[in-house]
Amino acid sequence: MIHTGRFLLFSLMVSSLTFFSSCGGPAETGLSTEFRAAIDAFLEVDNAGKEPAQLATEVNGPVRIAEGDGLTIVASSPDGNTYVLRREETAEIDMLLPKTFEQATLIYADRSAIIIDHSGKYHYVLSLDGQPDLPKIPEAEYVVFSGNGLIRFGE
């Protein structure tokens, strides 16, 4: 009976680990615990009081950010969506583009598309605000491209 109880406990632990890793936690996304906690805190505040259709979305995988047609900046998301930021003029930081992240988290909030690079401390943001609200990741630095229109295009 003791062996059966241990086996049952072991099976429960394995099932729990499998469940939590399939929920988009650090095991699946490759995010550090600090990054995950900062993103979760940001999403909790950003999503407070919103209707389900207006909640910020999060997707993980390869992300590319580059200059688009005209005065736009385009982020290509792993879920097939494209995020386009319209601007009135170019900026010196445009020389940092194009940039490809092999593994990143892209958060699409009301006024920003936030790209968290899993392997670096520099993260990129397309935002309608010059100083947007961002996840408070320790020692993180954000490169913010601001503009006057942020549009998400589906697949």
PDB file of C-alpha atoms in Angstrom:
ATOM      1  CA  MET A   1       0.000   0.000   0.000  1.00  0.00           C
ATOM      2  CA  ILE A   2       2.883   2.395   0.718  1.00  0.00           C
ATOM      3  CA  HIS A   3       4.282   1.848  -2.770  1.00  0.00           C
ATOM      4  CA  THR A   4       0.892   2.508  -4.343  1.00  0.00           C
ATOM      5  CA  GLY A   5       0.600   5.796  -2.423  1.00  0.00           C
ATOM      6  CA  ARG A   6       4.072   6.898  -3.564  1.00  0.00           C
ATOM      7  CA  PHE A   7       3.282   5.958  -7.151  1.00  0.00           C
ATOM      8  CA  LEU A   8       0.022   7.892  -6.974  1.00  0.00           C
ATOM      9  CA  LEU A   9       1.811  10.939  -5.519  1.00  0.00           C
ATOM     10  CA  PHE A  10       4.523  10.701  -8.215  1.00  0.00           C
ATOM     11  CA  SER A  11       1.879  10.428 -10.951  1.00  0.00           C
ATOM     12  CA  LEU A  12       0.070  13.459  -9.568  1.00  0.00           C
ATOM     13  CA  MET A  13       3.297  15.498  -9.547  1.00  0.00           C
ATOM     14  CA  VAL A  14       4.112  14.533 -13.150  1.00  0.00           C
ATOM     15  CA  SER A  15       0.559  15.380 -14.249  1.00  0.00           C
ATOM     16  CA  SER A  16       0.778  18.775 -12.524  1.00  0.00           C
ATOM     17  CA  LEU A  17       4.099  19.581 -14.163  1.00  0.00           C
ATOM     18  CA  THR A  18       2.756  18.561 -17.553  1.00  0.00           C
ATOM     19  CA  PHE A  19      -0.348  20.683 -17.064  1.00  0.00           C
ATOM     20  CA  PHE A  20       1.537  23.813 -15.963  1.00  0.00           C
ATOM     21  CA  SER A  21       4.133  23.531 -18.719  1.00  0.00           C
ATOM     22  CA  SER A  22       1.307  23.349 -21.268  1.00  0.00           C
ATOM     23  CA  CYS A  23      -0.196  26.575 -19.883  1.00  0.00           C
ATOM     24  CA  GLY A  24       2.486  28.796 -21.374  1.00  0.00           C
ATOM     25  CA  GLY A  25       4.659  29.081 -18.278  1.00  0.00           C
ATOM     26  CA  PRO A  26       8.469  29.285 -18.189  1.00  0.00           C
ATOM     27  CA  ALA A  27       8.951  25.649 -19.242  1.00  0.00           C
ATOM     28  CA  GLU A  28       7.185  26.253 -22.555  1.00  0.00           C
ATOM     29  CA  THR A  29       8.273  29.778 -23.376  1.00  0.00           C
ATOM     30  CA  GLY A  30      11.871  29.703 -22.183  1.00  0.00           C
ATOM     31  CA  LEU A  31      11.230  32.800 -20.048  1.00  0.00           C
ATOM     32  CA  SER A  32      13.073  33.233 -16.772  1.00  0.00           C
ATOM     33  CA  THR A  33      10.967  33.295 -13.624  1.00  0.00           C
ATOM     34  CA  GLU A  34      11.639  37.047 -13.251  1.00  0.00           C
ATOM     35  CA  PHE A  35      10.457  37.763 -16.818  1.00  0.00           C
ATOM     36  CA  ARG A  36       7.346  35.609 -16.352  1.00  0.00           C
ATOM     37  CA  ALA A  37       6.448  37.305 -13.048  1.00  0.00           C
ATOM     38  CA  ALA A  38       6.892  40.789 -14.578  1.00  0.00           C
ATOM     39  CA  ILE A  39       4.733  39.921 -17.589  1.00  0.00           C
ATOM     40  CA  ASP A  40       2.028  38.352 -15.411  1.00  0.00           C
ATOM     41  CA  ALA A  41       1.952  41.449 -13.160  1.00  0.00           C
ATOM     42  CA  PHE A  42       1.758  43.738 -16.220  1.00  0.00           C
ATOM     43  CA  LEU A  43      -1.090  41.715 -17.772  1.00  0.00           C
ATOM     44  CA  GLU A  44      -3.023  41.666 -14.494  1.00  0.00           C
ATOM     45  CA  VAL A  45      -2.914  45.469 -14.228  1.00  0.00           C
ATOM     46  CA  ASP A  46      -3.494  46.069 -17.958  1.00  0.00           C
ATOM     47  CA  ASN A  47      -6.444  43.672 -18.139  1.00  0.00           C
ATOM     48  CA  ALA A  48      -8.151  44.852 -14.933  1.00  0.00           C
ATOM     49  CA  GLY A  49     -11.780  45.718 -15.557  1.00  0.00           C
ATOM     50  CA  LYS A  50     -11.712  44.964 -19.301  1.00  0.00           C
ATOM     51  CA  GLU A  51     -14.216  42.929 -21.262  1.00  0.00           C
ATOM     52  CA  PRO A  52     -12.858  39.549 -22.488  1.00  0.00           C
ATOM     53  CA  ALA A  53     -12.618  40.778 -26.098  1.00  0.00           C
ATOM     54  CA  GLN A  54     -10.420  43.706 -25.008  1.00  0.00           C
ATOM     55  CA  LEU A  55      -7.867  41.766 -22.951  1.00  0.00           C
ATOM     56  CA  ALA A  56      -4.184  42.030 -23.867  1.00  0.00           C
ATOM     57  CA  THR A  57      -2.980  39.016 -25.829  1.00  0.00           C
ATOM     58  CA  GLU A  58       0.337  37.203 -25.508  1.00  0.00           C
ATOM     59  CA  VAL A  59       2.067  34.949 -28.021  1.00  0.00           C
ATOM     60  CA  ASN A  60       5.490  33.275 -27.890  1.00  0.00           C
ATOM     61  CA  GLY A  61       7.894  32.355 -30.670  1.00  0.00           C
ATOM     62  CA  PRO A  62      10.001  34.058 -33.341  1.00  0.00           C
ATOM     63  CA  VAL A  63       9.251  37.766 -33.898  1.00  0.00           C
ATOM     64  CA  ARG A  64      10.657  40.107 -36.555  1.00  0.00           C
ATOM     65  CA  ILE A  65      10.528  43.883 -36.455  1.00  0.00           C
ATOM     66  CA  ALA A  66      11.477  46.015 -39.473  1.00  0.00           C
ATOM     67  CA  GLU A  67      10.739  49.226 -41.322  1.00  0.00           C
ATOM     68  CA  GLY A  68       7.684  48.937 -43.528  1.00  0.00           C
ATOM     69  CA  ASP A  69       6.285  50.970 -46.401  1.00  0.00           C
ATOM     70  CA  GLY A  70       6.217  54.713 -45.927  1.00  0.00           C
ATOM     71  CA  LEU A  71       6.918  55.707 -42.377  1.00  0.00           C
ATOM     72  CA  THR A  72       5.777  52.492 -40.698  1.00  0.00           C
ATOM     73  CA  ILE A  73       7.384  49.963 -38.373  1.00  0.00           C
ATOM     74  CA  VAL A  74       6.117  46.384 -38.761  1.00  0.00           C
ATOM     75  CA  ALA A  75       6.306  43.545 -36.243  1.00  0.00           C
ATOM     76  CA  SER A  76       5.580  40.042 -37.558  1.00  0.00           C
ATOM     77  CA  SER A  77       4.182  37.769 -34.865  1.00  0.00           C
ATOM     78  CA  PRO A  78       4.466  33.964 -34.569  1.00  0.00           C
ATOM     79  CA  ASP A  79       0.659  33.680 -34.640  1.00  0.00           C
ATOM     80  CA  GLY A  80       0.582  35.146 -38.161  1.00  0.00           C
ATOM     81  CA  ASN A  81      -0.593  38.608 -37.110  1.00  0.00           C
ATOM     82  CA  THR A  82       1.223  41.729 -38.235  1.00  0.00           C
ATOM     83  CA  TYR A  83       1.422  44.847 -36.079  1.00  0.00           C
ATOM     84  CA  VAL A  84       1.940  48.098 -37.978  1.00  0.00           C
ATOM     85  CA  LEU A  85       2.861  51.383 -36.305  1.00  0.00           C
ATOM     86  CA  ARG A  86       2.218  54.512 -38.394  1.00  0.00           C
ATOM     87  CA  ARG A  87       4.508  57.463 -37.756  1.00  0.00           C
ATOM     88  CA  GLU A  88       4.883  61.028 -38.946  1.00  0.00           C
ATOM     89  CA  GLU A  89       8.672  60.904 -39.304  1.00  0.00           C
ATOM     90  CA  THR A  90      11.599  58.533 -39.074  1.00  0.00           C
ATOM     91  CA  ALA A  91      13.799  58.317 -35.975  1.00  0.00           C
ATOM     92  CA  GLU A  92      17.504  57.729 -35.382  1.00  0.00           C
ATOM     93  CA  ILE A  93      16.729  54.428 -33.691  1.00  0.00           C
ATOM     94  CA  ASP A  94      15.479  53.097 -37.037  1.00  0.00           C
ATOM     95  CA  MET A  95      19.090  52.103 -37.728  1.00  0.00           C
ATOM     96  CA  LEU A  96      18.578  49.286 -35.183  1.00  0.00           C
ATOM     97  CA  LEU A  97      16.197  47.593 -37.630  1.00  0.00           C
ATOM     98  CA  PRO A  98      15.552  45.021 -38.916  1.00  0.00           C
ATOM     99  CA  LYS A  99      15.701  42.865 -35.806  1.00  0.00           C
ATOM    100  CA  THR A 100      14.749  39.197 -35.529  1.00  0.00           C
ATOM    101  CA  PHE A 101      14.132  37.446 -32.220  1.00  0.00           C
ATOM    102  CA  GLU A 102      14.388  33.661 -32.357  1.00  0.00           C
ATOM    103  CA  GLN A 103      12.382  33.331 -29.152  1.00  0.00           C
ATOM    104  CA  ALA A 104      10.298  36.216 -27.836  1.00  0.00           C
ATOM    105  CA  THR A 105       7.036  37.082 -26.160  1.00  0.00           C
ATOM    106  CA  LEU A 106       4.833  39.566 -27.992  1.00  0.00           C
ATOM    107  CA  ILE A 107       2.184  41.288 -25.901  1.00  0.00           C
ATOM    108  CA  TYR A 108      -0.476  43.254 -27.757  1.00  0.00           C
ATOM    109  CA  ALA A 109      -2.108  45.688 -25.330  1.00  0.00           C
ATOM    110  CA  ASP A 110      -4.500  48.560 -26.072  1.00  0.00           C
ATOM    111  CA  ARG A 111      -1.844  51.076 -27.066  1.00  0.00           C
ATOM    112  CA  SER A 112       1.337  49.013 -27.476  1.00  0.00           C
ATOM    113  CA  ALA A 113       2.867  45.907 -29.007  1.00  0.00           C
ATOM    114  CA  ILE A 114       5.639  44.854 -26.616  1.00  0.00           C
ATOM    115  CA  ILE A 115       8.360  42.429 -27.740  1.00  0.00           C
ATOM    116  CA  ILE A 116      10.214  40.736 -24.867  1.00  0.00           C
ATOM    117  CA  ASP A 117      13.426  39.080 -26.081  1.00  0.00           C
ATOM    118  CA  HIS A 118      13.975  35.909 -24.051  1.00  0.00           C
ATOM    119  CA  SER A 119      17.744  35.940 -24.578  1.00  0.00           C
ATOM    120  CA  GLY A 120      18.613  39.596 -24.056  1.00  0.00           C
ATOM    121  CA  LYS A 121      18.027  42.653 -21.915  1.00  0.00           C
ATOM    122  CA  TYR A 122      16.930  44.895 -24.819  1.00  0.00           C
ATOM    123  CA  HIS A 123      13.253  44.720 -25.719  1.00  0.00           C
ATOM    124  CA  TYR A 124      11.291  46.583 -28.389  1.00  0.00           C
ATOM    125  CA  VAL A 125       7.967  48.378 -28.255  1.00  0.00           C
ATOM    126  CA  LEU A 126       5.617  49.781 -30.899  1.00  0.00           C
ATOM    127  CA  SER A 127       3.444  52.283 -29.059  1.00  0.00           C
ATOM    128  CA  LEU A 128       1.007  55.137 -29.418  1.00  0.00           C
ATOM    129  CA  ASP A 129       2.617  56.597 -26.292  1.00  0.00           C
ATOM    130  CA  GLY A 130       6.139  58.003 -26.021  1.00  0.00           C
ATOM    131  CA  GLN A 131       6.436  56.570 -22.510  1.00  0.00           C
ATOM    132  CA  PRO A 132       4.148  53.518 -22.450  1.00  0.00           C
ATOM    133  CA  ASP A 133       3.397  51.310 -19.450  1.00  0.00           C
ATOM    134  CA  LEU A 134       5.744  48.290 -19.705  1.00  0.00           C
ATOM    135  CA  PRO A 135       6.488  45.088 -17.786  1.00  0.00           C
ATOM    136  CA  LYS A 136       8.893  45.861 -14.923  1.00  0.00           C
ATOM    137  CA  ILE A 137      11.650  43.384 -15.800  1.00  0.00           C
ATOM    138  CA  PRO A 138      14.766  43.890 -13.647  1.00  0.00           C
ATOM    139  CA  GLU A 139      17.638  45.474 -15.608  1.00  0.00           C
ATOM    140  CA  ALA A 140      15.602  45.464 -18.828  1.00  0.00           C
ATOM    141  CA  GLU A 141      15.962  48.266 -21.348  1.00  0.00           C
ATOM    142  CA  TYR A 142      13.255  49.105 -23.865  1.00  0.00           C
ATOM    143  CA  VAL A 143      13.623  50.611 -27.321  1.00  0.00           C
ATOM    144  CA  VAL A 144      10.340  52.445 -27.949  1.00  0.00           C
ATOM    145  CA  PHE A 145       9.087  53.346 -31.417  1.00  0.00           C
ATOM    146  CA  SER A 146       6.147  55.709 -30.954  1.00  0.00           C
ATOM    147  CA  GLY A 147       3.649  56.779 -33.550  1.00  0.00           C
ATOM    148  CA  ASN A 148       0.116  57.908 -34.196  1.00  0.00           C
ATOM    149  CA  GLY A 149      -1.566  54.679 -35.249  1.00  0.00           C
ATOM    150  CA  LEU A 150      -1.138  51.049 -34.229  1.00  0.00           C
ATOM    151  CA  ILE A 151      -3.014  48.451 -36.247  1.00  0.00           C
ATOM    152  CA  ARG A 152      -3.127  44.662 -35.954  1.00  0.00           C
ATOM    153  CA  PHE A 153      -3.679  42.693 -39.162  1.00  0.00           C
ATOM    154  CA  GLY A 154      -4.685  39.026 -38.970  1.00  0.00           C
ATOM    155  CA  GLU A 155      -3.414  36.190 -41.117  1.00  0.00           C
TER     156      GLU A 155
END
